[in-house]
Amino acid sequence: MYDLIIIGSGPAGLGAAVYGMRAGLNLLVLEKNPMSGGQVLNTYEVDNYLGLPGINGFDMGMKFREHAEKVGAEFKEAEVTEIEDKGAVKIVHTTEGSFEAKTLILAMGAQHAHLEVPGEEEFTGMGVSYCATCDGAFFKNKTVAVVGGGDVAVEDAIFLARACKKVYLIHRRDSLRAAKVLQDALMALPNVEVLWNRTVSEIYGGDMVEGLKLSDKESREETSLSVDGVFIAVGINPQTEICRELVTCDEGGYILAGEDTCTSAAGIFAAGDIRKKPMRQIITAVADGANAATAAAALVNGV
Ligand code: NDP
C-alpha cells in the first residue's frame, strides 16, 4: 500500500510529488497521458512564473516532470475509473489495475469548455480548435477568430497574430478579463481586431470552417464573418466526474477545499485547477501541490 497516490501530473500533481518525496512518502503518480504538464503543455509562452520569464509551456512541463523524476517519484500511465474511500484506505481503480493508499491527492485539473453552438463539434479538427499553440501553424497567412476574453484567449490571439494575416478576437462583453499586460500587447498589434459584445451563434463551412454567425448583444443584429479557423478559449471545466460522490463540489463541479487543500473527505486533498479558488495559475497550482503533499505527510506520519 502506498502512503499517497496523486492523480494527475500537471503542475499541482508534480509539485505534490516533489514535496511528497521530500517528506519521505512512498507515493505513486497516476497520469492519463504520458506527457506530464497538463494545460501548461498547450501554452506557447509562460511569462508570469517566478524565475522563468518567457519559458515555453512544453519546456516548462518537461522541467516539472524531470524534477519529480529526479527526486524518485514513481509514475504510472493509467486512467482512473473509480475511487473508493474506505476510511484509512483509499482504493483507486484504473484501466491498469487497482492501487491502494493511505491518502489521495486529486490533481486532475481542467479541460477546455465548449461553446455548444451548431457546427462546433462537426468542425472540430476541420478549422475549430481549442489549442492555438498546437494548431496555429495550419493557419499561416489566413484569417482566424479567437473566442473569449480571458488570459488564454488573449494569449492565443497574440500568438496567432504572429503568423496569421488577420485575427479577430470575439468577446461577449465590452471589457476583457485577461491580465492588463496581455491586453496592452494585444491592442498594439496591427492585424488584430476586437469584436466587442458579440457571441458566436453558429460555425459554418463546407469541408472546413468558412465562417461564423455572430450576434450583437446590444443591437441583436446577426452578421456573418468569413474566417478560415476559429480558436475557442472560453474557459475550463474541472475534471471531477469521477469524484463528485466522494468529495463536496460546488455547482460548477470544482472541489470545495481551502488553502490547506483538505476536502470534505479525511485523507483526500484537492490541488490545482480542480479546487474552487480565485486564482488558477501555474504558480498557485504548484503551491497547492506543496500544501496537499505536506498535509498528506502530516496525516501519514500522525503529526
Ligand atoms: P477564463 O475563465 O479566465 O476566461 C474565459 C473567457 O471566456 C471569459 O472572458 C468569458 O467571458 C468567456 N466565455 C465563457 N463562456 C463563454 C461563452 N459561452 N461564450 C463566449 N464567451 C465565453 O478562462 P481562460 O481559459 O482564459 O483561463 C483559465 C484560467 O487559467 C484562468 O484563471 C487564467 O488566469 C489561467 N491562466 C493562467 C496562465 C498562467 O498561469 N500563466 C496562462 C493562461 C491562463 P466573461 O469575461 O464575460 O466571463
mmCIF file of C-alpha atoms and ligand atoms in Angstrom, residues 43 46 48 114-115 147-153 155 171-173 177 233-236 280-282, ligand 1:
data_model
loop_
_atom_site.group_PDB
_atom_site.id
_atom_site.type_symbol
_atom_site.label_atom_id
_atom_site.label_comp_id
_atom_site.label_asym_id
_atom_site.label_seq_id
_atom_site.Cartn_x
_atom_site.Cartn_y
_atom_site.Cartn_z
ATOM 1 C CA THR A 43 0.766 27.226 -23.602
ATOM 2 C CA VAL A 46 4.509 31.457 -19.823
ATOM 3 C CA ASN A 48 4.463 35.021 -15.083
ATOM 4 C CA HIS A 114 -17.122 24.324 -25.380
ATOM 5 C CA LEU A 115 -19.349 26.989 -26.924
ATOM 6 C CA VAL A 147 -13.467 33.451 -28.951
ATOM 7 C CA GLY A 148 -13.150 34.528 -25.296
ATOM 8 C CA GLY A 149 -11.838 37.365 -23.186
ATOM 9 C CA GLY A 150 -9.610 35.674 -20.599
ATOM 10 C CA ASP A 151 -5.841 35.174 -20.403
ATOM 11 C CA VAL A 152 -5.940 32.192 -22.735
ATOM 12 C CA ALA A 153 -7.987 33.929 -25.452
ATOM 13 C CA GLU A 155 -2.539 34.908 -25.339
ATOM 14 C CA HIS A 171 -15.779 38.716 -26.839
ATOM 15 C CA ARG A 172 -19.252 38.684 -25.343
ATOM 16 C CA ARG A 173 -18.720 41.814 -23.213
ATOM 17 C CA ARG A 177 -10.892 39.661 -18.227
ATOM 18 C CA ALA A 233 -10.878 29.827 -25.423
ATOM 19 C CA VAL A 234 -13.935 30.266 -23.235
ATOM 20 C CA GLY A 235 -12.600 28.806 -20.012
ATOM 21 C CA ILE A 236 -12.143 25.436 -18.465
ATOM 22 C CA ARG A 280 -5.999 29.426 -11.310
ATOM 23 C CA GLN A 281 -2.385 29.957 -12.238
ATOM 24 C CA ILE A 282 0.566 27.601 -12.670
HETATM 25 P P1 NDP B 1 -11.313 32.405 -18.063
HETATM 26 O O1 NDP B 1 -12.399 31.744 -17.280
HETATM 27 O O2 NDP B 1 -10.378 33.313 -17.366
HETATM 28 O O3 NDP B 1 -11.961 33.224 -19.273
HETATM 29 C C1 NDP B 1 -12.953 32.667 -20.077
HETATM 30 C C2 NDP B 1 -13.404 33.730 -21.050
HETATM 31 O O4 NDP B 1 -14.347 33.145 -21.944
HETATM 32 C C3 NDP B 1 -14.086 34.905 -20.352
HETATM 33 O O5 NDP B 1 -13.698 36.105 -20.965
HETATM 34 C C4 NDP B 1 -15.574 34.603 -20.570
HETATM 35 O O6 NDP B 1 -16.343 35.776 -20.701
HETATM 36 C C5 NDP B 1 -15.561 33.887 -21.908
HETATM 37 N N1 NDP B 1 -16.668 32.935 -22.042
HETATM 38 C C6 NDP B 1 -17.033 31.959 -21.174
HETATM 39 N N2 NDP B 1 -18.072 31.247 -21.683
HETATM 40 C C7 NDP B 1 -18.370 31.818 -22.880
HETATM 41 C C8 NDP B 1 -19.334 31.550 -23.875
HETATM 42 N N3 NDP B 1 -20.216 30.546 -23.755
HETATM 43 N N4 NDP B 1 -19.351 32.333 -24.978
HETATM 44 C C9 NDP B 1 -18.477 33.338 -25.122
HETATM 45 N N5 NDP B 1 -17.524 33.644 -24.213
HETATM 46 C C10 NDP B 1 -17.465 32.885 -23.098
HETATM 47 O O7 NDP B 1 -10.577 31.190 -18.796
HETATM 48 P P2 NDP B 1 -9.158 31.047 -19.505
HETATM 49 O O8 NDP B 1 -9.232 29.760 -20.221
HETATM 50 O O9 NDP B 1 -8.770 32.251 -20.254
HETATM 51 O O10 NDP B 1 -8.178 30.859 -18.300
HETATM 52 C C11 NDP B 1 -8.394 29.792 -17.370
HETATM 53 C C12 NDP B 1 -7.558 30.045 -16.137
HETATM 54 O O11 NDP B 1 -6.208 29.802 -16.442
HETATM 55 C C13 NDP B 1 -7.663 31.497 -15.657
HETATM 56 O O12 NDP B 1 -7.722 31.527 -14.265
HETATM 57 C C14 NDP B 1 -6.396 32.114 -16.167
HETATM 58 O O13 NDP B 1 -5.970 33.222 -15.404
HETATM 59 C C15 NDP B 1 -5.445 30.930 -16.049
HETATM 60 N N6 NDP B 1 -4.288 31.062 -16.918
HETATM 61 C C16 NDP B 1 -3.091 31.134 -16.314
HETATM 62 C C17 NDP B 1 -1.940 31.289 -17.029
HETATM 63 C C18 NDP B 1 -0.667 31.352 -16.281
HETATM 64 O O14 NDP B 1 -0.585 30.965 -15.124
HETATM 65 N N7 NDP B 1 0.371 31.864 -16.904
HETATM 66 C C19 NDP B 1 -1.954 31.357 -18.509
HETATM 67 C C20 NDP B 1 -3.278 31.256 -19.055
HETATM 68 C C21 NDP B 1 -4.389 31.105 -18.268
HETATM 69 P P3 NDP B 1 -16.598 36.768 -19.450
HETATM 70 O O15 NDP B 1 -15.325 37.546 -19.307
HETATM 71 O O16 NDP B 1 -17.757 37.558 -19.901
HETATM 72 O O17 NDP B 1 -16.897 35.879 -18.289
#
